[in-house]
Tab-separated table of C-alpha atoms in Angstrom:
chain	number	residue	atom	x	y	z
A	1	MET	CA	17.745	3.145	-7.993
A	2	GLY	CA	19.695	0.130	-9.123
A	3	ALA	CA	18.418	-3.212	-10.285
A	4	GLY	CA	14.919	-4.486	-9.603
A	5	HIS	CA	14.322	-5.975	-6.189
A	6	ALA	CA	11.553	-8.504	-5.694
A	7	HIS	CA	9.829	-8.966	-2.352
A	8	LYS	CA	7.732	-11.700	-0.788
A	9	LEU	CA	4.448	-9.840	-1.197
A	10	TYR	CA	4.964	-9.274	-4.922
A	11	ARG	CA	3.288	-11.723	-7.289
A	12	HIS	CA	4.655	-11.582	-10.807
A	13	GLY	CA	1.996	-11.223	-13.455
A	14	HIS	CA	0.785	-9.373	-16.522
A	15	SER	CA	-2.534	-7.730	-15.762
A	16	PRO	CA	-4.018	-4.251	-16.238
A	17	VAL	CA	-3.244	-3.550	-12.565
A	18	HIS	CA	0.367	-4.732	-12.847
A	19	ASP	CA	0.876	-2.558	-15.912
A	20	LEU	CA	-0.303	0.691	-14.295
A	21	PRO	CA	2.486	3.157	-13.399
A	22	PRO	CA	3.448	2.886	-9.719
A	23	HIS	CA	2.649	6.497	-8.830
A	24	CYS	CA	-0.876	6.044	-10.183
A	25	LYS	CA	-1.409	3.010	-7.968
A	26	LEU	CA	0.100	4.735	-4.939
A	27	ALA	CA	-2.192	7.745	-5.357
A	28	ALA	CA	-5.220	5.509	-5.921
A	29	VAL	CA	-4.592	3.398	-2.808
A	30	PHE	CA	-3.910	6.467	-0.656
A	31	CYS	CA	-7.135	8.158	-1.774
A	32	PHE	CA	-9.105	4.939	-1.327
A	33	VAL	CA	-7.857	4.533	2.255
A	34	VAL	CA	-8.673	8.171	3.049
A	35	VAL	CA	-12.219	7.702	1.738
A	36	VAL	CA	-12.686	4.488	3.737
A	37	VAL	CA	-11.444	6.127	6.936
A	38	THR	CA	-13.817	9.091	6.533
A	39	THR	CA	-16.862	6.845	6.028
A	40	PRO	CA	-19.243	6.837	9.017
A	41	ARG	CA	-18.994	3.570	10.904
A	42	GLU	CA	-22.784	3.275	11.044
A	43	ALA	CA	-22.935	2.850	7.241
A	44	VAL	CA	-22.264	-0.887	7.461
A	45	TRP	CA	-23.440	-1.496	3.894
A	46	ALA	CA	-20.800	0.921	2.566
A	47	PHE	CA	-17.960	-1.256	3.866
A	48	GLY	CA	-19.516	-4.221	2.097
A	49	LEU	CA	-19.359	-2.270	-1.163
A	50	TYR	CA	-15.741	-1.319	-0.468
A	51	ALA	CA	-14.947	-5.012	-0.019
A	52	LEU	CA	-16.591	-5.732	-3.385
A	53	LEU	CA	-14.438	-3.039	-5.003
A	54	ILE	CA	-11.298	-4.609	-3.533
A	55	ALA	CA	-12.470	-8.032	-4.722
A	56	GLY	CA	-13.018	-6.636	-8.220
A	57	VAL	CA	-9.521	-5.167	-8.382
A	58	THR	CA	-8.098	-8.429	-7.029
A	59	ALA	CA	-9.814	-10.370	-9.803
A	60	LEU	CA	-8.643	-7.834	-12.404
A	61	ALA	CA	-5.075	-8.225	-11.129
A	62	ARG	CA	-5.425	-12.032	-11.262
A	63	ILE	CA	-4.371	-12.333	-7.626
A	64	PRO	CA	-5.733	-15.531	-5.991
A	65	ALA	CA	-8.059	-14.861	-3.082
A	66	GLY	CA	-6.028	-17.224	-0.879
A	67	PHE	CA	-2.858	-15.243	-1.586
A	68	LEU	CA	-4.552	-12.033	-0.424
A	69	LEU	CA	-6.261	-13.567	2.605
A	70	LYS	CA	-3.043	-15.206	3.803
A	71	ARG	CA	-1.261	-11.853	3.837
A	72	LEU	CA	-4.111	-10.212	5.724
A	73	LEU	CA	-2.929	-12.164	8.774
A	74	ILE	CA	-0.563	-9.258	9.425
A	75	GLU	CA	-3.463	-7.432	11.065
A	76	VAL	CA	-4.053	-10.115	13.711
A	77	PRO	CA	-2.726	-7.852	16.551
A	78	PHE	CA	-5.283	-5.190	15.574
A	79	VAL	CA	-8.024	-7.819	15.536
A	80	ALA	CA	-7.068	-8.866	19.068
A	81	PHE	CA	-7.196	-5.234	20.181
A	82	ALA	CA	-10.589	-4.733	18.543
A	83	LEU	CA	-12.044	-7.825	20.217
A	84	LEU	CA	-11.155	-6.381	23.634
A	85	MET	CA	-12.905	-3.059	23.028
A	86	PRO	CA	-16.484	-4.238	23.777
A	87	PHE	CA	-15.282	-5.341	27.225
A	88	VAL	CA	-13.171	-2.335	28.214
A	89	VAL	CA	-14.916	0.677	26.643
A	90	PRO	CA	-17.453	2.195	29.077
A	91	GLY	CA	-20.979	3.007	28.021
A	92	GLU	CA	-24.407	1.468	27.459
A	93	GLN	CA	-24.396	-2.296	27.877
A	94	THR	CA	-26.030	-4.994	25.777
A	95	HIS	CA	-25.886	-8.782	25.639
A	96	VAL	CA	-24.249	-10.723	22.813
A	97	LEU	CA	-24.024	-14.523	23.023
A	98	GLY	CA	-24.774	-14.295	26.726
A	99	LEU	CA	-21.971	-11.788	27.389
A	100	SER	CA	-22.473	-8.249	28.619
A	101	VAL	CA	-20.648	-5.900	26.263
A	102	SER	CA	-20.470	-2.165	25.645
A	103	VAL	CA	-22.416	-0.736	22.720
A	104	PRO	CA	-19.812	1.999	22.035
A	105	GLY	CA	-17.162	-0.721	22.322
A	106	LEU	CA	-18.943	-2.839	19.699
A	107	TRP	CA	-19.084	0.112	17.311
A	108	GLY	CA	-15.430	0.871	18.008
A	109	ALA	CA	-14.419	-2.739	17.347
A	110	TRP	CA	-16.393	-2.750	14.104
A	111	ASN	CA	-14.800	0.548	13.080
A	112	VAL	CA	-11.268	-0.777	13.656
A	113	LEU	CA	-11.895	-4.139	12.004
A	114	ALA	CA	-13.708	-2.842	8.921
A	115	LYS	CA	-11.476	0.111	8.125
A	116	GLY	CA	-8.261	-1.642	9.136
A	117	THR	CA	-9.007	-4.727	7.059
A	118	LEU	CA	-9.881	-2.693	3.973
A	119	GLY	CA	-6.768	-0.544	4.349
A	120	VAL	CA	-4.507	-3.565	4.780
A	121	ALA	CA	-6.168	-5.336	1.837
A	122	ALA	CA	-5.594	-2.329	-0.422
A	123	SER	CA	-1.953	-2.094	0.711
A	124	VAL	CA	-1.346	-5.810	0.180
A	125	LEU	CA	-2.921	-5.558	-3.266
A	126	LEU	CA	-0.590	-2.671	-4.100
A	127	ALA	CA	2.453	-4.625	-2.908
A	128	SER	CA	1.302	-7.728	-4.772
A	129	THR	CA	1.243	-5.916	-8.111
A	130	THR	CA	4.203	-3.530	-7.738
A	131	GLU	CA	7.903	-4.258	-7.260
A	132	LEU	CA	9.779	-2.434	-4.515
A	133	ARG	CA	11.940	-0.570	-6.998
A	134	SER	CA	8.829	0.597	-8.832
A	135	LEU	CA	7.291	1.761	-5.560
A	136	LEU	CA	10.352	3.905	-4.889
A	137	LEU	CA	10.172	5.356	-8.385
A	138	GLY	CA	6.496	6.075	-7.799
A	139	LEU	CA	7.204	7.868	-4.533
A	140	GLN	CA	9.877	9.873	-6.288
A	141	ARG	CA	7.437	10.752	-9.049
A	142	LEU	CA	4.873	11.906	-6.479
A	143	LYS	CA	7.461	14.368	-5.125
A	144	LEU	CA	7.968	12.692	-1.774
A	145	PRO	CA	10.943	14.341	-0.001
A	146	PRO	CA	14.055	12.930	-1.727
A	147	LEU	CA	15.741	12.183	1.593
A	148	LEU	CA	12.896	9.866	2.632
A	149	VAL	CA	13.016	8.082	-0.722
A	150	GLN	CA	16.771	7.584	-0.368
A	151	ILE	CA	16.412	6.239	3.173
A	152	ALA	CA	13.783	3.755	1.977
A	153	SER	CA	15.996	2.791	-0.948
A	154	PHE	CA	19.000	2.112	1.296
A	155	MET	CA	16.837	0.114	3.712
A	156	ILE	CA	15.726	-2.123	0.860
A	157	ARG	CA	19.227	-2.425	-0.570
A	158	TYR	CA	20.968	-3.396	2.661
A	159	GLY	CA	18.193	-5.184	4.506
A	160	ASP	CA	19.183	-8.414	2.786
A	161	VAL	CA	22.869	-7.702	3.432
A	162	ILE	CA	22.292	-7.369	7.184
A	163	THR	CA	20.010	-10.414	7.205
A	164	ASP	CA	22.716	-12.442	5.488
A	165	GLU	CA	25.253	-11.233	8.053
A	166	MET	CA	22.925	-12.391	10.841
A	167	ARG	CA	22.631	-15.789	9.160
A	168	ARG	CA	26.416	-16.180	8.964
A	169	MET	CA	26.804	-15.221	12.636
A	170	SER	CA	24.126	-17.755	13.585
A	171	ILE	CA	25.931	-20.490	11.630
A	172	ALA	CA	29.196	-19.549	13.339
A	173	ARG	CA	27.582	-19.834	16.783
A	174	ARG	CA	26.025	-23.213	16.002
A	175	SER	CA	29.309	-24.536	14.589
A	176	ARG	CA	30.844	-23.837	17.986
A	177	GLY	CA	28.120	-25.765	19.776
A	178	PHE	CA	26.060	-22.796	20.931
A	179	GLU	CA	22.310	-23.191	21.454
A	180	ALA	CA	20.053	-20.554	22.996
A	181	ARG	CA	18.242	-22.601	25.624
A	182	GLY	CA	17.618	-20.065	28.365
A	183	VAL	CA	18.485	-16.827	30.106
A	184	ARG	CA	22.136	-17.815	30.512
A	185	GLN	CA	22.636	-17.607	26.735
A	186	TRP	CA	21.200	-14.092	26.479
A	187	GLY	CA	24.636	-12.573	27.099
A	188	VAL	CA	26.027	-14.248	23.972
A	189	LEU	CA	23.024	-13.101	21.913
A	190	ALA	CA	23.452	-9.548	23.221
A	191	LYS	CA	27.131	-9.555	22.215
A	192	SER	CA	26.147	-10.866	18.774
A	193	ALA	CA	23.611	-8.050	18.393
A	194	GLY	CA	26.278	-5.513	19.352
A	195	ALA	CA	28.747	-6.999	16.859
A	196	LEU	CA	26.068	-6.898	14.158
A	197	PHE	CA	25.401	-3.218	14.893
A	198	ILE	CA	29.103	-2.345	14.679
A	199	ARG	CA	29.560	-4.271	11.438
A	200	SER	CA	26.476	-2.623	9.912
A	201	TYR	CA	27.624	0.838	10.993
A	202	GLU	CA	31.089	0.296	9.555
A	203	ARG	CA	29.619	-1.042	6.318
A	204	GLY	CA	27.410	2.056	6.076
A	205	GLU	CA	30.453	4.307	6.487
A	206	ARG	CA	32.348	2.433	3.772
A	207	VAL	CA	29.407	2.617	1.409
A	208	HIS	CA	28.972	6.351	2.046
A	209	LEU	CA	32.669	7.033	1.406
A	210	ALA	CA	32.476	5.006	-1.805
A	211	MET	CA	29.446	7.004	-2.956
A	212	VAL	CA	31.074	10.350	-2.126
A	213	SER	CA	34.211	9.337	-4.026
A	214	ARG	CA	32.001	8.689	-7.054
A	215	GLY	CA	30.359	12.109	-6.960
A	216	TYR	CA	27.401	11.636	-4.591
A	217	THR	CA	26.173	15.048	-3.376
A	218	GLY	CA	23.014	14.111	-1.498
A	219	THR	CA	20.710	13.252	-4.388
A	220	MET	CA	20.355	10.068	-6.386
A	221	PRO	CA	20.271	10.190	-10.189
A	222	VAL	CA	16.961	9.308	-11.839
A	223	ILE	CA	17.660	6.424	-14.192
A	224	ASP	CA	14.094	5.649	-15.251
A	225	GLU	CA	11.558	8.425	-15.784
A	226	VAL	CA	8.146	6.941	-14.961
A	227	THR	CA	5.267	8.647	-16.764
A	228	ALA	CA	1.533	8.006	-16.975
A	229	SER	CA	-1.019	8.824	-19.659
A	230	ARG	CA	-4.444	10.298	-19.002
A	231	THR	CA	-5.985	6.901	-19.721
A	232	GLN	CA	-3.823	5.248	-17.068
A	233	TRP	CA	-4.712	7.939	-14.528
A	234	ALA	CA	-8.387	7.393	-15.386
A	235	TYR	CA	-8.087	3.635	-14.810
A	236	ALA	CA	-6.274	4.173	-11.498
A	237	SER	CA	-8.786	6.765	-10.289
A	238	ALA	CA	-11.748	4.426	-10.832
A	239	LEU	CA	-11.297	2.745	-7.426
A	240	PRO	CA	-11.105	5.887	-5.241
A	241	LEU	CA	-13.844	7.662	-7.232
A	242	LEU	CA	-16.283	4.778	-6.853
A	243	ALA	CA	-15.369	4.601	-3.168
A	244	LEU	CA	-16.004	8.353	-2.846
A	245	VAL	CA	-19.504	7.911	-4.275
A	246	VAL	CA	-20.186	5.193	-1.707
A	247	CYS	CA	-18.809	7.406	1.080
A	248	LEU	CA	-21.024	10.339	0.110
A	249	LEU	CA	-24.049	8.074	0.068
A	250	GLY	CA	-23.027	6.787	3.490
A	251	TRP	CA	-23.165	10.339	4.879
A	252	THR	CA	-26.474	11.227	3.223
A	253	VAL	CA	-28.563	8.025	3.306
């Protein structure tokens, strides 16, 4: 998988959550999200308990609340969509703050906001405590199709390469006095995008030929074997198991 690759969401630290094997954390977050999604939307109190569980894991991981909240802004488009639902979903009407809104739309908006926010928070928490390389090793350990793992690995490896190529092309345009001020400059930007695609495609071909010449047969060698003890699996399963208890109570109470 090559050398470690840090990402903007990752926050370096030494906590019990950071130290858990990546495949344990991946399985725990996946199960937690599944439990949250299957919880009835009418069990409002259950989502409050889920938020407390996320807050507890955040504190255990020593992740500042501001760091987590700032990265939750990624769900703003979903929030905008949810806020429109009470006005566009047909059904029984009620009045909120002097506005006539749909009751099914209100429940739908709450469903999207609550479950979406919890899912994004769990994902951000996973990314904040796990390096990209470790995530790939975890996916490999969980027996995700090797081809998908390789595609993700190459995306991570060469995303920065392509970004750097874009930066150099932008500097070259500016050094020649180019500034994108309107529609007339779109032609130059389109040609730049085409040149970037060709350069990336050619680089991919060269990399593939280099790999084949070094014995690549379609599978990547496993350099680090990631294992987990029963104790580590028990720690990781605490979050989804507690969430499952809350979910079952939400269906029965």
